[in-house]
Structures are given as C-alpha cells and as structure tokens.
Amino acid sequence: MTTHPPSQPWLHLEQRAHTQNNHIEACAIQPRQLEAQAHHILAGEVAVHHHHPIKTVLGSCIAVCLYDPQHKMIGMNHFLVPLHHSLDEQEGYFSGMTSMEVLINAMMKAGANKRHLLAKAFGGGDMLRMSTLGNIGQRNIDFAQQWLESERIPLMASDLGGYWARKVIFEPNNGDVFCRRIEAKLPQMRELARAEAQFAEQLVARQKPARIDFFD
C-alpha cells in the first residue's frame, strides 16, 4: 500500500517497468489530450478497447486495469464492494466478484489471451476515515490482490489505499497508466466519498455468498 502524501503531478506507471507499489514516479507529462479522448467509466461499469484510452475517478472503489500486450488490448472495471450482491447484473457490476468475471469474459470475447494478461490496480482510499464498514477501501484492496493472485494474473503496479481520491487514465498502445491523487478535502471529493459510503452500506447489506470462477 502506498503511504506517500497526495501530490499534484500525474503518476506514470509504465507497463514495462514491472513494478509493484515501490517504484512509482511522478511524470512531467500532462496527459490532457489522452484524458480528452478517453472513455469514462462509472462505478458498476466495465470497458474494453483496442484503440481508445479508458479513464475513471475513484474513492474507496477499485479499478483493475488489464492489458494483453500481444493483442494491444486494455480493459478496466470500477467496483464498490468485494463480493456478489443482488444488484449485480440488474443495475451494473458493483461487486468485485462479478466485475472481475465480466471484465475477464469481455476481454476474452474480444480476443485477449488470459495467459498474456498483466494487471495494475488503483483506488481503495479511506477518504472519510470511516470504520463503520470495516474500511471498505482496504477490503476492496485485499479482494483485488487475492483475486488476481488466484487467477495467476501478475499485478505489475498499483497505487492503493491512503486518504485521497484518484483519477486514472489507461493507455492502450503500451498499457501505461496515468494516476493522479486528489485531495479528499475538496468539496466534490467529499461528496464522492459520502455517496460511495452510503451506496456501499446498502450493497454490503444485500451481498450474496461468495463465489469465484476460474478461467483456463
């Protein structure tokens, strides 16, 4: 888990760096053009692209970025809680369990090879420093790491935890990710955190028993 204070520059996590938490560098490049072209996903959504970048904004949620370097394909999800719940498949893929299954299936359907997939993960911030949900951000982090390990998908880099929000942009040409930490004190980020917490409470109350599917 990263413990550095929030900073304004974008963090540039290069796929070829083969890093995991301990080698995240501030990038002087401002990816504004990349951001303008990106497909923006919200909580409960999944996107897969060959040519377009994907972006999202995270509080306690997690976004897992998957990259198939052979097929130059990227996929990203955005989930709120770890386990299955009754709203999955009805209003979106809000649980990590369902969201990861949908993301993997979507990439394989689009031609990706699961054996080639590489991962990066972001989010899990405890922006309101809440304990009522047992720190849902940390539970999301634990789930994402355990799921990727169980599926034998290498986690190449991550920016997880802390007390801030994040904006994430995933680039399809080489699988690089730009991540920018955002102060939780900003009004819009506080509102994001409160909305996430309220919705997460509802989801936790309606979760289904855990189930995990493995793909050969």
Tab-separated table of C-alpha atoms in Angstrom:
chain	number	residue	atom	x	y	z
A	1	MET	CA	0.000	0.000	0.000
A	2	THR	CA	1.295	3.459	-0.829
A	3	THR	CA	1.683	5.927	2.016
A	4	HIS	CA	3.024	8.991	0.201
A	5	PRO	CA	1.093	12.251	0.694
A	6	PRO	CA	-1.140	13.429	-2.149
A	7	SER	CA	0.699	15.192	-4.952
A	8	GLN	CA	-0.456	17.171	-7.949
A	9	PRO	CA	1.683	15.618	-10.729
A	10	TRP	CA	0.414	12.588	-12.589
A	11	LEU	CA	1.985	9.293	-11.589
A	12	HIS	CA	3.124	7.429	-14.683
A	13	LEU	CA	3.084	3.676	-14.176
A	14	GLU	CA	4.810	2.073	-17.127
A	15	GLN	CA	3.906	-1.476	-18.084
A	16	ARG	CA	7.489	-2.286	-18.933
A	17	ALA	CA	8.712	-1.162	-15.506
A	18	HIS	CA	7.401	-4.367	-13.884
A	19	THR	CA	6.877	-2.555	-10.609
A	20	GLN	CA	4.683	-3.329	-7.661
A	21	ASN	CA	3.913	-0.469	-5.303
A	22	ASN	CA	7.523	0.539	-4.682
A	23	HIS	CA	8.581	2.264	-7.889
A	24	ILE	CA	6.008	4.876	-8.825
A	25	GLU	CA	7.427	8.011	-10.391
A	26	ALA	CA	5.907	11.447	-10.890
A	27	CYS	CA	5.650	12.138	-14.605
A	28	ALA	CA	6.256	15.579	-16.079
A	29	ILE	CA	3.941	14.741	-18.996
A	30	GLN	CA	0.435	16.148	-18.606
A	31	PRO	CA	-1.862	13.626	-20.355
A	32	ARG	CA	-4.646	16.143	-21.063
A	33	GLN	CA	-5.087	15.045	-24.664
A	34	LEU	CA	-5.217	11.415	-23.586
A	35	GLU	CA	-7.854	12.261	-20.990
A	36	ALA	CA	-9.980	14.122	-23.536
A	37	GLN	CA	-10.052	11.063	-25.802
A	38	ALA	CA	-10.774	8.548	-23.049
A	39	HIS	CA	-13.909	6.510	-22.451
A	40	HIS	CA	-15.060	7.464	-18.938
A	41	ILE	CA	-16.489	4.618	-16.856
A	42	LEU	CA	-18.511	4.962	-13.654
A	43	ALA	CA	-18.987	2.654	-10.680
A	44	GLY	CA	-20.513	-0.630	-11.832
A	45	GLU	CA	-19.168	-0.339	-15.385
A	46	VAL	CA	-16.604	-2.293	-17.434
A	47	ALA	CA	-14.898	-1.230	-20.676
A	48	VAL	CA	-12.607	-2.998	-23.155
A	49	HIS	CA	-10.803	-1.199	-26.001
A	50	HIS	CA	-8.110	-1.695	-28.611
A	51	HIS	CA	-7.562	1.949	-29.563
A	52	HIS	CA	-9.243	4.276	-27.039
A	53	PRO	CA	-7.925	5.090	-23.557
A	54	ILE	CA	-10.183	4.440	-20.568
A	55	LYS	CA	-10.488	6.666	-17.505
A	56	THR	CA	-12.310	6.763	-14.166
A	57	VAL	CA	-12.360	8.567	-10.809
A	58	LEU	CA	-12.014	6.525	-7.613
A	59	GLY	CA	-12.556	6.953	-3.896
A	60	SER	CA	-12.877	3.744	-1.889
A	61	CYS	CA	-13.685	1.909	-5.131
A	62	ILE	CA	-11.162	-0.160	-7.063
A	63	ALA	CA	-10.291	-0.079	-10.747
A	64	VAL	CA	-8.367	-3.058	-12.101
A	65	CYS	CA	-6.617	-2.394	-15.415
A	66	LEU	CA	-5.864	-5.469	-17.548
A	67	TYR	CA	-3.548	-5.398	-20.575
A	68	ASP	CA	-2.876	-8.012	-23.244
A	69	PRO	CA	0.434	-6.864	-24.786
A	70	GLN	CA	0.176	-9.319	-27.681
A	71	HIS	CA	-3.191	-8.041	-28.875
A	72	LYS	CA	-2.725	-4.425	-27.668
A	73	MET	CA	-5.994	-4.626	-25.762
A	74	ILE	CA	-6.952	-2.944	-22.493
A	75	GLY	CA	-9.829	-3.432	-20.094
A	76	MET	CA	-10.856	-1.586	-16.936
A	77	ASN	CA	-13.555	-2.061	-14.318
A	78	HIS	CA	-14.776	0.034	-11.369
A	79	PHE	CA	-16.305	-1.780	-8.400
A	80	LEU	CA	-17.595	-0.714	-4.988
A	81	VAL	CA	-17.585	-3.798	-2.738
A	82	PRO	CA	-15.796	-7.167	-2.849
A	83	LEU	CA	-18.481	-9.859	-3.010
A	84	HIS	CA	-21.578	-10.724	-5.067
A	85	HIS	CA	-24.803	-8.922	-4.235
A	86	SER	CA	-28.347	-8.815	-5.538
A	87	LEU	CA	-27.919	-5.696	-7.708
A	88	ASP	CA	-25.292	-7.347	-9.915
A	89	GLU	CA	-26.490	-7.918	-13.480
A	90	GLN	CA	-29.541	-5.727	-12.777
A	91	GLU	CA	-28.138	-2.214	-12.472
A	92	GLY	CA	-24.389	-2.729	-13.021
A	93	TYR	CA	-21.400	-4.731	-11.833
A	94	PHE	CA	-20.899	-3.143	-8.433
A	95	SER	CA	-19.187	-6.061	-6.700
A	96	GLY	CA	-15.602	-7.025	-7.354
A	97	MET	CA	-16.513	-10.677	-7.776
A	98	THR	CA	-18.935	-10.011	-10.621
A	99	SER	CA	-16.975	-7.101	-12.080
A	100	MET	CA	-13.779	-9.144	-12.432
A	101	GLU	CA	-15.653	-12.035	-14.040
A	102	VAL	CA	-17.326	-9.674	-16.518
A	103	LEU	CA	-14.030	-7.928	-17.322
A	104	ILE	CA	-12.169	-11.191	-17.968
A	105	ASN	CA	-15.011	-12.573	-20.099
A	106	ALA	CA	-15.283	-9.340	-22.108
A	107	MET	CA	-11.562	-9.314	-22.880
A	108	MET	CA	-11.504	-12.968	-23.878
A	109	LYS	CA	-14.565	-12.470	-26.078
A	110	ALA	CA	-12.754	-9.570	-27.774
A	111	GLY	CA	-9.774	-11.826	-28.499
A	112	ALA	CA	-7.467	-11.482	-25.492
A	113	ASN	CA	-5.480	-14.450	-24.206
A	114	LYS	CA	-5.837	-14.840	-20.444
A	115	ARG	CA	-2.315	-16.237	-20.177
A	116	HIS	CA	-0.922	-12.955	-21.527
A	117	LEU	CA	-2.833	-10.610	-19.207
A	118	LEU	CA	-0.995	-8.159	-16.957
A	119	ALA	CA	-2.702	-6.103	-14.257
A	120	LYS	CA	-2.479	-2.769	-12.493
A	121	ALA	CA	-4.811	-1.755	-9.659
A	122	PHE	CA	-5.899	1.573	-8.189
A	123	GLY	CA	-8.135	3.047	-5.508
A	124	GLY	CA	-9.247	1.800	-2.114
A	125	GLY	CA	-8.869	5.200	-0.466
A	126	ASP	CA	-10.343	5.753	3.007
A	127	MET	CA	-11.354	9.318	2.209
A	128	LEU	CA	-13.735	9.789	5.135
A	129	ARG	CA	-11.550	7.739	7.520
A	130	MET	CA	-14.592	5.608	8.244
A	131	SER	CA	-14.670	2.490	10.384
A	132	THR	CA	-18.377	1.618	10.138
A	133	LEU	CA	-17.767	-0.647	7.156
A	134	GLY	CA	-14.512	-2.056	8.478
A	135	ASN	CA	-12.683	0.152	5.964
A	136	ILE	CA	-14.362	-0.884	2.721
A	137	GLY	CA	-11.418	0.519	0.772
A	138	GLN	CA	-8.997	-1.932	2.397
A	139	ARG	CA	-11.423	-4.800	1.876
A	140	ASN	CA	-11.584	-3.900	-1.804
A	141	ILE	CA	-7.790	-3.819	-1.982
A	142	ASP	CA	-7.496	-7.224	-0.331
A	143	PHE	CA	-10.076	-8.713	-2.668
A	144	ALA	CA	-8.426	-7.361	-5.839
A	145	GLN	CA	-4.984	-8.613	-4.839
A	146	GLN	CA	-6.275	-12.045	-3.807
A	147	TRP	CA	-8.400	-12.403	-6.952
A	148	LEU	CA	-5.509	-11.597	-9.272
A	149	GLU	CA	-3.238	-13.980	-7.381
A	150	SER	CA	-5.818	-16.782	-7.561
A	151	GLU	CA	-6.192	-16.224	-11.315
A	152	ARG	CA	-2.388	-16.061	-11.754
A	153	ILE	CA	-2.543	-12.617	-13.367
A	154	PRO	CA	0.610	-10.651	-12.416
A	155	LEU	CA	-0.002	-7.355	-10.600
A	156	MET	CA	2.657	-5.230	-12.279
A	157	ALA	CA	1.998	-1.958	-10.460
A	158	SER	CA	-0.530	-0.335	-8.146
A	159	ASP	CA	-1.456	2.820	-6.271
A	160	LEU	CA	-3.746	1.736	-3.427
A	161	GLY	CA	-5.011	2.960	-0.075
A	162	GLY	CA	-4.251	6.300	1.523
A	163	TYR	CA	-6.766	9.055	2.287
A	164	TRP	CA	-7.305	10.539	-1.151
A	165	ALA	CA	-9.247	10.077	-4.365
A	166	ARG	CA	-7.661	9.189	-7.688
A	167	LYS	CA	-8.159	9.926	-11.369
A	168	VAL	CA	-6.889	7.068	-13.545
A	169	ILE	CA	-6.255	7.003	-17.318
A	170	PHE	CA	-5.342	3.712	-19.043
A	171	GLU	CA	-3.491	3.962	-22.366
A	172	PRO	CA	-3.943	1.162	-24.963
A	173	ASN	CA	-0.759	1.364	-27.060
A	174	ASN	CA	1.626	0.076	-24.404
A	175	GLY	CA	-0.535	-0.475	-21.316
A	176	ASP	CA	0.766	2.530	-19.392
A	177	VAL	CA	-1.440	4.088	-16.718
A	178	PHE	CA	-1.538	7.696	-15.523
A	179	CYS	CA	-2.815	8.167	-11.980
A	180	ARG	CA	-3.402	11.476	-10.220
A	181	ARG	CA	-4.145	11.700	-6.492
A	182	ILE	CA	-6.783	14.242	-5.472
A	183	GLU	CA	-7.147	15.798	-2.020
A	184	ALA	CA	-10.138	14.353	-0.146
A	185	LYS	CA	-10.808	17.816	1.331
A	186	LEU	CA	-12.056	19.148	-1.998
A	187	PRO	CA	-15.880	19.512	-1.853
A	188	GLN	CA	-16.532	17.317	-4.891
A	189	MET	CA	-14.284	14.590	-3.495
A	190	ARG	CA	-16.012	14.707	-0.104
A	191	GLU	CA	-19.342	14.329	-1.875
A	192	LEU	CA	-17.978	11.397	-3.876
A	193	ALA	CA	-16.780	9.748	-0.689
A	194	ARG	CA	-20.113	10.198	1.087
A	195	ALA	CA	-22.072	8.858	-1.882
A	196	GLU	CA	-19.794	5.833	-2.154
A	197	ALA	CA	-20.075	5.105	1.557
A	198	GLN	CA	-23.877	5.278	1.544
A	199	PHE	CA	-24.191	3.055	-1.504
A	200	ALA	CA	-21.590	0.608	-0.173
A	201	GLU	CA	-23.580	0.235	3.053
A	202	GLN	CA	-26.643	-0.735	1.020
A	203	LEU	CA	-24.652	-3.199	-1.054
A	204	VAL	CA	-22.981	-4.848	1.926
A	205	ALA	CA	-26.406	-5.440	3.471
A	206	ARG	CA	-27.556	-7.215	0.285
A	207	GLN	CA	-24.452	-9.242	-0.616
A	208	LYS	CA	-24.742	-12.812	-1.797
A	209	PRO	CA	-22.491	-15.669	-0.602
A	210	ALA	CA	-19.024	-15.585	-2.116
A	211	ARG	CA	-18.447	-17.377	-5.415
A	212	ILE	CA	-15.422	-17.273	-7.665
A	213	ASP	CA	-14.987	-18.696	-11.157
A	214	PHE	CA	-11.663	-19.723	-12.656
A	215	PHE	CA	-10.852	-19.459	-16.347
A	216	ASP	CA	-8.331	-21.728	-18.037
